[in-house]
């Protein structure tokens, strides 16, 4: 799964992912693609302004499993 924010909010509106059952809040930057496994729980966090948040999400399916570059773990 991947997501990209075209025009993220000025305050709040991050991306919360749960890694090993611990929440991690990512401060979103514009025009950056954030990728994570589809099984990882995730959600957008509330934003503090009333501007429209534009986000593009898409998924990629492969028969191969990605391998973490540092730990060599297979997802």
mmCIF file of C-alpha atoms in Angstrom:
data_model
loop_
_atom_site.group_PDB
_atom_site.id
_atom_site.type_symbol
_atom_site.label_atom_id
_atom_site.label_comp_id
_atom_site.label_asym_id
_atom_site.label_seq_id
_atom_site.Cartn_x
_atom_site.Cartn_y
_atom_site.Cartn_z
ATOM 1 C CA UNK A 1 0.000 0.000 0.000
ATOM 2 C CA UNK A 2 1.217 3.504 -0.633
ATOM 3 C CA UNK A 3 -0.055 7.008 -0.045
ATOM 4 C CA UNK A 4 0.950 10.473 -1.188
ATOM 5 C CA UNK A 5 -0.393 13.802 0.060
ATOM 6 C CA UNK A 6 -0.568 16.512 -2.590
ATOM 7 C CA UNK A 7 -1.212 19.385 -0.182
ATOM 8 C CA UNK A 8 -0.991 18.219 3.456
ATOM 9 C CA UNK A 9 -2.531 20.323 6.243
ATOM 10 C CA UNK A 10 -0.360 22.922 7.941
ATOM 11 C CA UNK A 11 -1.038 21.449 11.366
ATOM 12 C CA UNK A 12 -2.038 17.883 12.203
ATOM 13 C CA UNK A 13 -3.246 15.519 9.520
ATOM 14 C CA UNK A 14 -0.354 13.085 9.748
ATOM 15 C CA UNK A 15 -0.342 9.366 9.139
ATOM 16 C CA UNK A 16 -0.484 6.965 12.072
ATOM 17 C CA UNK A 17 0.865 3.460 11.521
ATOM 18 C CA UNK A 18 1.000 0.672 14.070
ATOM 19 C CA UNK A 19 4.313 -1.185 14.134
ATOM 20 C CA UNK A 20 4.653 -4.027 16.681
ATOM 21 C CA UNK A 21 1.383 -2.803 18.224
ATOM 22 C CA UNK A 22 2.912 0.612 18.950
ATOM 23 C CA UNK A 23 1.544 3.701 17.205
ATOM 24 C CA UNK A 24 3.976 5.783 15.174
ATOM 25 C CA UNK A 25 2.806 9.156 13.813
ATOM 26 C CA UNK A 26 4.484 10.294 10.603
ATOM 27 C CA UNK A 27 4.522 14.002 9.827
ATOM 28 C CA UNK A 28 3.524 14.044 6.181
ATOM 29 C CA UNK A 29 5.495 16.061 3.634
ATOM 30 C CA UNK A 30 4.022 17.070 0.269
ATOM 31 C CA UNK A 31 4.722 14.979 -2.816
ATOM 32 C CA UNK A 32 6.489 12.153 -0.924
ATOM 33 C CA UNK A 33 5.323 8.562 -1.443
ATOM 34 C CA UNK A 34 4.932 6.589 1.790
ATOM 35 C CA UNK A 35 4.908 2.804 1.308
ATOM 36 C CA UNK A 36 4.106 0.115 3.847
ATOM 37 C CA UNK A 37 2.737 -3.452 3.822
ATOM 38 C CA UNK A 38 -1.009 -3.753 3.334
ATOM 39 C CA UNK A 39 -1.386 -5.757 6.573
ATOM 40 C CA UNK A 40 0.008 -2.858 8.664
ATOM 41 C CA UNK A 41 -2.765 -0.997 10.472
ATOM 42 C CA UNK A 42 -2.834 2.686 9.534
ATOM 43 C CA UNK A 43 -5.076 5.748 9.618
ATOM 44 C CA UNK A 44 -4.906 9.506 8.991
ATOM 45 C CA UNK A 45 -4.746 11.687 12.094
ATOM 46 C CA UNK A 46 -7.131 14.629 12.569
ATOM 47 C CA UNK A 47 -6.107 17.929 11.064
ATOM 48 C CA UNK A 48 -6.538 21.258 12.850
ATOM 49 C CA UNK A 49 -7.624 23.412 9.906
ATOM 50 C CA UNK A 50 -10.650 23.197 7.601
ATOM 51 C CA UNK A 51 -8.733 22.971 4.320
ATOM 52 C CA UNK A 52 -9.372 20.021 2.028
ATOM 53 C CA UNK A 53 -6.775 17.269 2.396
ATOM 54 C CA UNK A 54 -5.915 15.652 -0.938
ATOM 55 C CA UNK A 55 -4.372 12.201 -0.680
ATOM 56 C CA UNK A 56 -3.729 9.601 -3.370
ATOM 57 C CA UNK A 57 -3.630 5.949 -2.275
ATOM 58 C CA UNK A 58 -2.873 2.867 -4.281
ATOM 59 C CA UNK A 59 -1.872 -0.749 -3.797
ATOM 60 C CA UNK A 60 0.607 -3.002 -5.536
ATOM 61 C CA UNK A 61 0.345 -6.769 -5.633
ATOM 62 C CA UNK A 62 3.270 -9.053 -6.320
ATOM 63 C CA UNK A 63 3.986 -12.753 -5.904
ATOM 64 C CA UNK A 64 7.406 -11.798 -4.505
ATOM 65 C CA UNK A 65 7.816 -10.714 -0.891
ATOM 66 C CA UNK A 66 9.728 -7.484 -0.237
ATOM 67 C CA UNK A 67 12.937 -7.801 1.760
ATOM 68 C CA UNK A 68 13.987 -5.180 4.319
ATOM 69 C CA UNK A 69 17.331 -3.735 3.177
ATOM 70 C CA UNK A 70 18.844 -3.492 6.674
ATOM 71 C CA UNK A 71 17.562 -6.592 8.488
ATOM 72 C CA UNK A 72 16.910 -8.856 5.452
ATOM 73 C CA UNK A 73 13.518 -9.711 6.981
ATOM 74 C CA UNK A 74 10.840 -10.787 4.507
ATOM 75 C CA UNK A 75 7.481 -9.030 4.846
#
